[in-house]
CSV table of C-alpha atoms and ligand atoms in Angstrom, one decimal:
chain,number,residue,atom,x,y,z
A,1,MET,CA,-41.0,71.1,51.0
A,2,GLY,CA,-42.2,73.1,54.1
A,3,ALA,CA,-44.1,76.3,54.3
A,4,MET,CA,-41.9,79.4,54.4
A,5,THR,CA,-41.7,80.9,57.8
A,6,THR,CA,-42.7,84.6,58.1
A,7,PRO,CA,-39.7,86.8,58.9
A,8,ALA,CA,-40.3,88.6,62.2
A,9,SER,CA,-40.4,92.0,60.4
A,10,ALA,CA,-43.0,90.9,57.7
A,11,ALA,CA,-46.7,91.6,58.1
A,12,PRO,CA,-48.4,88.5,59.5
A,13,GLU,CA,-50.5,86.5,57.1
A,14,PRO,CA,-54.3,87.1,57.5
A,15,PHE,CA,-55.2,83.4,57.3
A,16,ASP,CA,-53.8,80.1,58.2
A,17,ALA,CA,-53.5,77.4,55.5
A,18,VAL,CA,-54.6,74.6,57.8
A,19,ASP,CA,-57.8,76.5,58.7
A,20,VAL,CA,-58.6,76.9,55.0
A,21,ILE,CA,-58.0,73.2,54.4
A,22,VAL,CA,-60.1,72.1,57.4
A,23,THR,CA,-63.0,74.4,56.3
A,24,LYS,CA,-63.2,72.6,53.0
A,25,ARG,CA,-62.4,69.2,54.5
A,26,ASN,CA,-65.5,69.7,56.7
A,27,LYS,CA,-67.6,70.6,53.7
A,28,GLY,CA,-67.7,74.3,54.6
A,29,ASP,CA,-67.7,77.2,52.1
A,30,LEU,CA,-64.5,79.2,51.8
A,31,SER,CA,-64.9,82.9,52.3
A,32,ASP,CA,-63.8,85.4,49.6
A,33,GLY,CA,-60.9,86.5,51.8
A,34,GLN,CA,-59.7,82.9,52.3
A,35,ILE,CA,-59.8,82.2,48.6
A,36,ASP,CA,-58.0,85.4,47.6
A,37,TRP,CA,-55.4,84.7,50.2
A,38,VAL,CA,-54.7,81.0,49.6
A,39,ILE,CA,-54.2,81.6,45.8
A,40,ASP,CA,-51.9,84.6,46.4
A,41,ALA,CA,-50.0,82.9,49.2
A,42,TYR,CA,-49.5,79.7,47.2
A,43,THR,CA,-48.2,81.8,44.3
A,44,ARG,CA,-45.8,83.6,46.7
A,45,GLY,CA,-44.6,80.2,48.2
A,46,VAL,CA,-46.1,80.9,51.6
A,47,VAL,CA,-48.7,78.1,51.3
A,48,ALA,CA,-46.7,74.9,50.6
A,49,ASP,CA,-47.3,72.3,47.9
A,50,GLU,CA,-48.4,69.7,50.4
A,51,GLN,CA,-51.0,72.1,51.8
A,52,MET,CA,-52.3,73.1,48.4
A,53,SER,CA,-52.5,69.5,47.3
A,54,SER,CA,-54.5,68.7,50.5
A,55,LEU,CA,-56.9,71.6,49.7
A,56,ALA,CA,-57.2,70.5,46.1
A,57,MET,CA,-58.2,67.0,47.2
A,58,ALA,CA,-60.7,68.4,49.7
A,59,ILE,CA,-62.2,70.5,46.8
A,60,LEU,CA,-62.2,67.4,44.5
A,61,LEU,CA,-64.1,65.4,47.2
A,62,ASN,CA,-66.5,68.1,48.5
A,63,GLY,CA,-66.9,70.5,45.6
A,64,MET,CA,-67.4,74.3,45.6
A,65,THR,CA,-70.3,76.6,45.2
A,66,ARG,CA,-70.7,78.9,42.2
A,67,ARG,CA,-69.6,81.8,44.3
A,68,GLU,CA,-66.4,80.0,45.4
A,69,ILE,CA,-65.6,78.9,41.8
A,70,ALA,CA,-66.0,82.5,40.5
A,71,ARG,CA,-63.8,83.9,43.3
A,72,TRP,CA,-61.2,81.2,42.8
A,73,THR,CA,-61.1,82.0,39.1
A,74,GLY,CA,-60.8,85.7,39.8
A,75,ALA,CA,-58.0,85.2,42.2
A,76,MET,CA,-56.1,83.1,39.6
A,77,ILE,CA,-56.6,85.8,37.0
A,78,ALA,CA,-55.3,88.4,39.5
A,79,SER,CA,-52.1,86.4,40.1
A,80,GLY,CA,-50.8,87.6,36.7
A,81,GLU,CA,-51.2,90.0,33.7
A,82,ARG,CA,-54.3,90.5,31.6
A,83,MET,CA,-54.0,90.9,27.9
A,84,ASP,CA,-56.0,93.5,26.0
A,85,PHE,CA,-57.0,93.2,22.3
A,86,SER,CA,-59.4,96.2,22.2
A,87,SER,CA,-57.0,98.1,19.9
A,88,LEU,CA,-57.5,95.5,17.1
A,89,SER,CA,-59.6,96.5,14.1
A,90,ARG,CA,-61.6,93.3,14.2
A,91,PRO,CA,-63.5,91.3,16.9
A,92,THR,CA,-61.7,88.4,18.6
A,93,ALA,CA,-62.9,84.8,19.3
A,94,ASP,CA,-61.0,81.8,20.7
A,95,LYS,CA,-61.8,78.1,21.0
A,96,HIS,CA,-60.7,75.8,23.8
A,97,SER,CA,-60.9,72.1,23.8
A,98,THR,CA,-60.8,70.1,27.0
A,99,GLY,CA,-58.5,67.7,25.2
A,100,GLY,CA,-58.9,64.5,23.2
A,101,VAL,CA,-57.2,62.0,20.8
A,102,GLY,CA,-56.6,63.2,17.3
A,103,ASP,CA,-58.0,66.7,18.2
A,104,MET,CA,-56.1,68.9,15.7
A,105,ILE,CA,-59.2,71.1,15.1
A,106,THR,CA,-57.4,74.3,16.2
A,107,LEU,CA,-55.0,74.0,13.3
A,108,PRO,CA,-57.5,74.4,10.4
A,109,LEU,CA,-60.0,76.3,12.6
A,110,ALA,CA,-57.8,79.3,13.6
A,111,PRO,CA,-56.9,80.3,10.0
A,112,LEU,CA,-60.4,79.6,8.8
A,113,VAL,CA,-62.1,81.9,11.3
A,114,ALA,CA,-59.4,84.6,10.7
A,115,ALA,CA,-60.1,84.3,6.9
A,116,CYS,CA,-63.7,85.2,7.8
A,117,GLY,CA,-62.7,88.5,9.5
A,118,VAL,CA,-62.5,87.5,13.2
A,119,ALA,CA,-59.1,87.5,14.9
A,120,VAL,CA,-58.1,84.3,16.8
A,121,PRO,CA,-55.7,84.7,19.7
A,122,GLN,CA,-55.1,81.0,20.5
A,123,LEU,CA,-53.0,80.3,23.5
A,124,SER,CA,-52.3,76.6,23.4
A,125,GLY,CA,-50.5,73.9,25.5
A,126,ARG,CA,-48.4,70.9,25.1
A,127,GLY,CA,-49.6,67.4,25.5
A,128,LEU,CA,-49.4,65.4,28.7
A,129,GLY,CA,-50.4,61.8,28.9
A,130,HIS,CA,-52.6,60.4,26.1
A,131,THR,CA,-54.0,63.7,24.8
A,132,GLY,CA,-51.9,65.6,22.3
A,133,GLY,CA,-50.9,69.2,22.6
A,134,THR,CA,-51.4,71.8,19.8
A,135,LEU,CA,-47.9,73.2,20.3
A,136,ASP,CA,-46.2,69.8,19.9
A,137,LYS,CA,-48.1,69.3,16.7
A,138,LEU,CA,-47.1,72.6,15.2
A,139,GLU,CA,-43.5,72.1,16.3
A,140,SER,CA,-43.2,69.3,13.8
A,141,ILE,CA,-43.2,72.1,11.1
A,142,PRO,CA,-39.5,73.0,10.5
A,143,GLY,CA,-38.6,76.4,12.0
A,144,TRP,CA,-42.0,77.0,13.7
A,145,ARG,CA,-41.7,78.8,17.1
A,146,ALA,CA,-44.3,78.6,19.9
A,147,SER,CA,-43.1,81.5,21.8
A,148,VAL,CA,-44.3,84.9,20.8
A,149,SER,CA,-44.1,88.3,22.7
A,150,ASN,CA,-47.3,90.1,23.5
A,151,GLU,CA,-46.3,92.9,21.0
A,152,GLN,CA,-45.8,90.3,18.2
A,153,MET,CA,-49.0,88.6,19.1
A,154,LEU,CA,-51.0,91.9,18.7
A,155,ARG,CA,-49.2,92.7,15.4
A,156,GLN,CA,-49.8,89.2,14.0
A,157,LEU,CA,-53.5,89.3,15.0
A,158,GLU,CA,-53.8,92.6,13.1
A,159,GLU,CA,-51.8,91.6,10.0
A,160,VAL,CA,-52.6,87.9,9.7
A,161,GLY,CA,-55.6,87.4,11.9
A,162,ALA,CA,-54.5,84.3,13.8
A,163,VAL,CA,-51.8,83.3,16.3
A,164,ILE,CA,-51.4,79.9,17.9
A,165,CYS,CA,-48.7,80.2,20.6
A,166,ALA,CA,-47.7,79.3,24.1
A,167,ALA,CA,-49.1,81.3,27.0
A,168,GLY,CA,-46.4,83.6,28.4
A,169,ALA,CA,-45.2,83.1,32.0
A,170,GLY,CA,-47.1,86.2,33.1
A,171,LEU,CA,-50.6,84.8,32.4
A,172,ALA,CA,-52.3,83.2,35.4
A,173,PRO,CA,-49.1,82.0,37.1
A,174,ALA,CA,-51.2,80.6,40.0
A,175,ASP,CA,-52.8,78.2,37.5
A,176,LYS,CA,-49.4,77.1,36.1
A,177,LYS,CA,-48.2,76.1,39.6
A,178,LEU,CA,-51.5,74.6,40.7
A,179,TYR,CA,-52.0,72.6,37.4
A,180,ALA,CA,-48.5,71.0,37.7
A,181,LEU,CA,-49.3,70.1,41.3
A,182,ARG,CA,-52.8,68.6,40.4
A,183,ASP,CA,-51.2,66.6,37.7
A,184,VAL,CA,-49.1,64.6,40.2
A,185,THR,CA,-51.6,64.5,43.1
A,186,GLY,CA,-54.6,62.8,41.4
A,187,THR,CA,-56.6,66.1,41.6
A,188,VAL,CA,-57.0,67.0,37.9
A,189,GLU,CA,-60.5,65.6,37.6
A,190,ALA,CA,-62.3,68.1,39.8
A,191,ILE,CA,-64.9,70.2,38.0
A,192,PRO,CA,-64.4,73.4,40.0
A,193,LEU,CA,-60.6,73.1,39.5
A,194,ILE,CA,-60.8,72.3,35.7
A,195,ALA,CA,-63.3,75.1,35.1
A,196,SER,CA,-61.4,77.7,37.0
A,197,SER,CA,-58.1,76.6,35.4
A,198,ILE,CA,-59.3,76.9,31.9
A,199,MET,CA,-61.4,80.0,32.3
A,200,SER,CA,-58.8,81.9,34.3
A,201,LYS,CA,-56.4,81.6,31.3
A,202,LYS,CA,-59.1,82.4,28.7
A,203,ILE,CA,-60.4,85.5,30.6
A,204,ALA,CA,-56.9,86.8,31.3
A,205,GLU,CA,-56.1,86.3,27.6
A,206,GLY,CA,-58.7,88.9,26.8
A,207,THR,CA,-60.7,87.3,24.1
A,208,GLY,CA,-64.1,88.8,23.3
A,209,ALA,CA,-65.8,85.5,22.6
A,210,LEU,CA,-65.0,81.9,23.5
A,211,VAL,CA,-66.3,78.6,22.2
A,212,LEU,CA,-65.6,75.7,24.4
A,213,ASP,CA,-65.3,72.2,23.0
A,214,VAL,CA,-66.0,69.9,25.9
A,215,LYS,CA,-65.0,66.4,24.9
A,216,VAL,CA,-67.0,63.4,26.2
A,217,GLY,CA,-66.0,59.8,26.2
A,218,SER,CA,-63.2,57.4,27.0
A,219,GLY,CA,-60.5,59.6,25.4
A,220,ALA,CA,-61.6,62.7,27.4
A,221,PHE,CA,-61.5,63.9,31.0
A,222,MET,CA,-65.2,63.8,31.2
A,223,LYS,CA,-66.3,60.2,30.6
A,224,ASP,CA,-70.1,60.8,30.7
A,225,VAL,CA,-72.5,63.4,29.3
A,226,ALA,CA,-73.9,64.5,32.7
A,227,GLN,CA,-70.4,65.3,34.0
A,228,ALA,CA,-69.5,67.2,30.8
A,229,GLN,CA,-72.7,69.2,31.0
A,230,GLU,CA,-71.9,70.3,34.5
A,231,LEU,CA,-68.3,71.3,33.5
A,232,ALA,CA,-69.7,73.2,30.4
A,233,ARG,CA,-72.4,75.0,32.5
A,234,THR,CA,-69.8,76.0,35.1
A,235,MET,CA,-67.4,77.4,32.4
A,236,VAL,CA,-70.1,79.2,30.5
A,237,ALA,CA,-71.3,80.9,33.7
A,238,LEU,CA,-67.7,82.0,34.5
A,239,GLY,CA,-67.1,83.4,31.0
A,240,THR,CA,-70.5,85.1,30.8
A,241,ASP,CA,-70.0,86.7,34.3
A,242,ALA,CA,-66.6,88.0,33.1
A,243,GLY,CA,-68.2,89.7,30.0
A,244,VAL,CA,-66.9,87.1,27.5
A,245,LYS,CA,-69.6,85.8,25.2
A,246,THR,CA,-69.2,82.0,25.9
A,247,VAL,CA,-70.8,79.0,24.3
A,248,ALA,CA,-69.9,75.3,25.0
A,249,MET,CA,-70.3,72.4,22.6
A,250,LEU,CA,-70.2,68.8,24.0
A,251,THR,CA,-68.6,66.6,21.4
A,252,ASN,CA,-67.8,62.9,21.0
A,253,MET,CA,-64.5,61.5,22.2
A,254,GLN,CA,-65.5,57.9,22.4
A,255,THR,CA,-63.6,57.3,19.3
A,256,PRO,CA,-60.6,59.4,18.0
A,257,LEU,CA,-61.4,62.4,15.8
A,258,GLY,CA,-60.2,62.0,12.2
A,259,LEU,CA,-57.9,59.3,11.0
A,260,THR,CA,-54.6,60.2,12.8
A,261,ALA,CA,-53.2,60.6,16.3
A,262,GLY,CA,-49.7,62.0,16.4
A,263,ASN,CA,-48.0,65.3,15.8
A,264,ALA,CA,-46.8,65.5,12.2
A,265,LEU,CA,-49.6,63.0,11.2
A,266,GLU,CA,-52.2,65.4,12.5
A,267,VAL,CA,-50.6,68.5,10.8
A,268,ARG,CA,-50.7,66.7,7.5
A,269,GLN,CA,-54.4,65.9,8.0
A,270,SER,CA,-55.1,69.6,8.9
A,271,VAL,CA,-53.5,70.7,5.7
A,272,GLU,CA,-55.8,68.2,3.8
A,273,VAL,CA,-58.8,69.9,5.5
A,274,LEU,CA,-57.6,73.4,4.5
A,275,ALA,CA,-57.1,72.1,0.9
A,276,GLY,CA,-60.8,71.1,0.8
A,277,GLY,CA,-60.4,67.4,1.7
A,278,GLY,CA,-59.8,65.6,5.0
A,279,PRO,CA,-62.0,63.2,7.1
A,280,PRO,CA,-65.7,64.1,7.2
A,281,ASP,CA,-65.9,64.3,11.1
A,282,VAL,CA,-62.9,66.7,11.2
A,283,VAL,CA,-64.5,68.9,8.4
A,284,ASP,CA,-67.9,68.9,10.2
A,285,LEU,CA,-66.5,69.8,13.6
A,286,THR,CA,-64.2,72.5,12.1
A,287,LEU,CA,-67.2,74.2,10.4
A,288,THR,CA,-69.5,73.8,13.4
A,289,LEU,CA,-67.0,75.4,15.7
A,290,ALA,CA,-66.1,78.1,13.1
A,291,ARG,CA,-69.9,79.0,12.8
A,292,GLU,CA,-70.1,79.2,16.6
A,293,MET,CA,-67.0,81.4,16.9
A,294,LEU,CA,-68.2,83.8,14.1
A,295,ALA,CA,-71.7,84.0,15.7
A,296,ALA,CA,-70.2,84.7,19.2
A,297,ALA,CA,-68.1,87.5,17.6
A,298,GLY,CA,-71.2,89.0,15.9
A,299,ARG,CA,-70.5,87.7,12.4
A,300,GLU,CA,-73.1,85.0,12.1
A,301,GLU,CA,-73.9,86.1,8.5
A,302,ILE,CA,-70.6,84.7,7.2
A,303,ASP,CA,-70.5,81.1,6.1
A,304,PRO,CA,-67.0,79.6,6.8
A,305,ALA,CA,-67.5,76.8,4.2
A,306,ASP,CA,-66.8,79.4,1.5
A,307,ALA,CA,-63.4,80.4,2.9
A,308,LEU,CA,-62.5,76.7,3.2
A,309,ALA,CA,-63.6,76.0,-0.4
A,310,ASP,CA,-62.0,79.0,-2.1
A,311,GLY,CA,-58.5,78.6,-0.5
A,312,ARG,CA,-58.7,81.8,1.7
A,313,ALA,CA,-58.3,79.7,4.9
A,314,MET,CA,-55.2,78.0,3.4
A,315,ASP,CA,-53.6,81.4,2.6
A,316,VAL,CA,-54.0,82.4,6.2
A,317,TRP,CA,-52.5,79.1,7.3
A,318,HIS,CA,-49.3,79.8,5.3
A,319,ARG,CA,-49.0,83.3,6.6
A,320,MET,CA,-49.7,82.3,10.2
A,321,ILE,CA,-47.0,79.5,10.1
A,322,GLN,CA,-44.5,81.7,8.3
A,323,ALA,CA,-45.0,84.6,10.8
A,324,GLN,CA,-43.7,82.3,13.5
A,325,GLY,CA,-40.7,81.2,11.5
A,326,GLY,CA,-42.2,78.0,10.1
A,327,ASP,CA,-41.7,76.7,6.6
A,328,SER,CA,-45.3,75.9,5.7
A,329,HIS,CA,-44.2,74.3,2.4
A,330,ALA,CA,-41.5,72.0,3.9
A,331,LEU,CA,-42.0,68.2,3.9
A,332,LEU,CA,-43.1,67.1,7.4
A,333,PRO,CA,-41.2,64.4,9.2
A,334,TRP,CA,-42.2,60.7,8.9
A,335,ALA,CA,-41.3,58.1,11.5
A,336,ARG,CA,-38.6,55.7,10.5
A,337,GLU,CA,-40.6,52.5,11.2
A,338,THR,CA,-44.2,51.3,10.8
A,339,HIS,CA,-46.2,48.3,11.9
A,340,GLU,CA,-49.6,47.4,10.4
A,341,VAL,CA,-52.4,46.0,12.5
A,342,ARG,CA,-54.9,44.0,10.4
A,343,ALA,CA,-58.6,43.2,11.0
A,344,PRO,CA,-58.9,39.8,12.7
A,345,GLY,CA,-62.4,39.2,11.1
A,346,THR,CA,-65.0,40.4,8.6
A,347,GLY,CA,-67.9,42.6,9.6
A,348,VAL,CA,-68.8,46.0,10.9
A,349,LEU,CA,-66.3,47.9,13.0
A,350,THR,CA,-68.5,49.0,15.9
A,351,GLN,CA,-65.9,50.4,18.3
A,352,LEU,CA,-62.5,52.0,18.2
A,353,ASP,CA,-61.6,53.3,21.6
A,354,ALA,CA,-60.2,56.8,21.8
A,355,LEU,CA,-58.3,56.2,25.1
A,356,LYS,CA,-56.6,53.1,23.8
A,357,VAL,CA,-55.6,54.6,20.5
A,358,GLY,CA,-54.3,57.7,22.4
A,359,VAL,CA,-52.3,55.6,24.8
A,360,ALA,CA,-50.8,53.7,21.9
A,361,ALA,CA,-49.8,56.9,20.1
A,362,TRP,CA,-48.3,58.2,23.3
A,363,ARG,CA,-46.3,55.0,23.8
A,364,LEU,CA,-45.0,55.2,20.2
A,365,GLY,CA,-43.4,58.5,21.2
A,366,ALA,CA,-46.1,61.1,20.2
A,367,GLY,CA,-46.7,62.2,23.8
A,368,ARG,CA,-44.7,62.6,27.0
A,369,ALA,CA,-44.9,61.2,30.4
A,370,ARG,CA,-43.1,64.1,32.1
A,371,LYS,CA,-43.2,67.8,31.1
A,372,GLU,CA,-39.6,67.8,30.2
A,373,ASP,CA,-39.7,64.7,27.9
A,374,PRO,CA,-39.1,65.2,24.1
A,375,VAL,CA,-41.7,64.0,21.7
A,376,GLN,CA,-41.2,62.3,18.3
A,377,ALA,CA,-42.6,64.4,15.5
A,378,GLY,CA,-43.4,61.5,13.2
A,379,ALA,CA,-44.8,59.0,15.8
A,380,GLY,CA,-48.4,58.0,16.2
A,381,VAL,CA,-51.3,56.0,14.8
A,382,VAL,CA,-53.0,56.1,11.4
A,383,MET,CA,-56.5,54.7,11.4
A,384,HIS,CA,-57.8,53.1,8.2
A,385,ALA,CA,-61.4,52.6,9.3
A,386,LYS,CA,-63.7,54.3,11.8
A,387,PRO,CA,-66.8,52.8,13.6
A,388,GLY,CA,-69.6,52.1,11.1
A,389,ALA,CA,-67.1,50.9,8.4
A,390,TYR,CA,-67.3,47.4,6.8
A,391,VAL,CA,-64.0,45.6,7.1
A,392,ARG,CA,-62.7,42.3,5.7
A,393,ALA,CA,-60.4,40.0,7.6
A,394,GLY,CA,-56.8,41.0,6.8
A,395,ASP,CA,-57.6,44.6,5.8
A,396,PRO,CA,-55.3,47.1,7.4
A,397,LEU,CA,-57.0,48.6,10.5
A,398,LEU,CA,-54.3,50.8,12.0
A,399,THR,CA,-50.7,51.6,11.1
A,400,LEU,CA,-48.3,52.4,14.0
A,401,HIS,CA,-45.5,54.9,13.4
A,402,THR,CA,-42.4,55.4,15.5
A,403,ASP,CA,-38.6,56.1,15.2
A,404,THR,CA,-38.0,53.5,18.0
A,405,PRO,CA,-39.4,50.1,17.0
A,406,GLU,CA,-38.9,48.7,20.5
A,407,ARG,CA,-42.0,50.7,21.4
A,408,PHE,CA,-44.3,48.6,19.1
A,409,GLU,CA,-44.9,45.9,21.8
A,410,ARG,CA,-46.2,48.3,24.5
A,411,ALA,CA,-48.3,50.2,22.0
A,412,LEU,CA,-49.9,46.9,20.8
A,413,GLU,CA,-50.6,46.0,24.5
A,414,ALA,CA,-52.4,49.4,24.8
A,415,LEU,CA,-54.5,48.5,21.8
A,416,GLU,CA,-55.8,45.2,23.3
A,417,GLY,CA,-59.6,45.4,23.2
A,418,ALA,CA,-59.6,48.7,21.4
A,419,TRP,CA,-61.9,47.6,18.6
A,420,PHE,CA,-64.8,45.4,18.1
A,421,ILE,CA,-65.9,43.9,14.8
A,422,ALA,CA,-69.6,42.8,14.8
A,423,PRO,CA,-71.3,40.5,12.3
A,424,GLU,CA,-72.3,42.1,8.9
A,425,GLY,CA,-75.5,44.2,9.2
A,426,SER,CA,-74.8,45.3,12.8
A,427,ARG,CA,-75.3,49.0,13.6
A,428,PRO,CA,-72.8,50.6,16.0
A,429,ASP,CA,-74.4,52.4,18.9
A,430,LEU,CA,-72.5,55.7,18.6
A,431,LEU,CA,-72.9,59.1,20.2
A,432,PRO,CA,-73.4,61.9,17.6
A,433,LEU,CA,-70.4,64.1,16.8
A,434,VAL,CA,-72.1,67.1,18.5
A,435,ILE,CA,-73.9,65.9,21.6
A,436,ASP,CA,-75.2,69.1,23.2
A,437,ARG,CA,-74.8,72.9,23.1
A,438,ILE,CA,-74.8,75.1,26.2
A,439,SER,CA,-74.9,78.8,26.2
B,1,URA,N1,-56.9,72.0,30.9
B,1,URA,C1,-56.5,73.0,31.7
B,1,URA,O1,-56.0,74.1,31.3
B,1,URA,N2,-56.8,72.9,33.0
B,1,URA,C2,-57.3,71.8,33.6
B,1,URA,O2,-57.5,71.8,34.7
B,1,URA,C3,-57.7,70.8,32.7
B,1,URA,C4,-57.5,70.9,31.3
C-alpha cells in the first residue's frame, strides 16, 4: 500500500514521513510536532503502513525519551474519544494485565472490587497467540455480549458496579491500527510502544485509578525482571502525569496462573474463586490486586476478603454477567475429547513452563492465530500439579481438552520440555507470586 497523495487543493502536510523515520533511525529525538503529526497522519491514512512499520522498528531499536513517550501517548489519546465517569456516585479503579497464561484474574476481581464499593470499568481484549483474552473467556457463557454502548456502560457501572466489555471503535483508534501493524511486523516488544499503547487506552477510558499487573517470565512479553521494571516505571509515570493514580505490580508468569488455561475452563475456575475456593495462587493474586485497587481509589480501609467470603462478590458476578445478556447459571461448554499426560517419573515437579502450556492450549483451539479466527470455548489444558508438588510416576500431570482430536499431536509437541521432575527432596527455584511493586 502506498502513501496517499495530497490532492492539489488540500493543505500541504507539515512534515514528511521519511524525515521522521530518518530522525529516529539516526537515534535522534522526535519533536512534539513530528509526533503529533505522524500519529494523526497515520490514523488518516496519509502515512502508509510500510512507513509506520519502519518507524516502529526504529523506535524498537533506538528507544524514546520520557518526553517522546508521553507525547506519543497523548497523540494516541487525541486520535479518539475520551470517556468520563465523573458523574458516577462512587470512585473508579481498573486493572490491566500485560497478558499471561491462565490469567483469568479480571473475572473474579472486577465483581469483587465492585462489591467493595468501587466501580470497575474494565475494557478488555481478545487473545492473540498464546495469551488468552478476557472477552474470549466470557464469551463461553451462553448469551454474554462483549459489546456495550457508552450509555449502557455508565448505567451498569452505577447499578451493578462492574463492566467487562470490548473497547468501542472510538477509543484510541491510532492504537488499534498501530497495534495490528506491530503484531505482523515484529515490533510488539518495544517498551515505549507497549507502554503508550496500554496507557493511551486506559487514560482515554477515564478511570480514576489503575493497577497494572506486569507479568514476568516465559509466558509474558517481559521475560526478565529488569525489563518488566522498566515497562512498569514507564507506565506508572504516564498514568501519574495524566492524573490517574497508578500502581504496578510485577507478578510471576514463569508458570501458568491457577490450574487451567482455556476459555470455559478459566471461567469455571473463576466461579470457584468467587464461591470461596479455587487455586491458592489465583485467590492470593485476586486479593492482592483488589487491595491495591481499593487503596488507589481511596478505600484502603475495606478488606476484600470479607466480600469474597460472604458471597457479595458472587452476587455482583451474576448481576454483571446477566446485565450483558449472559446466563450466569448455565452449564459451560466442555470439549468433546480429552487426552491425559502422565508424570514420567517420581519426585518433585520443579518446573511447568507457562509459554509451553499456553502454546499447547492455543494449539488445542483455545486461542487464535489471526484476529478473525474462531476459538473453541471448551479447549485448553487442565493442570493437576504445580511446581513444588510431589508427583508419582503415572500420576496425571495435565489433561488436554479439544473438540478436534487431530490437534493433540501438535499440542503434545508444544509441551516437550515443559516440565521437570527432580529427585525427592529437591526444592524448585521459583520467583515469588508478587515480585515487585512500583508506584
Ligand atoms: N497490550 C496492549 O494493549 N498493547 C501492547 O502494545 C501490548 C499489550
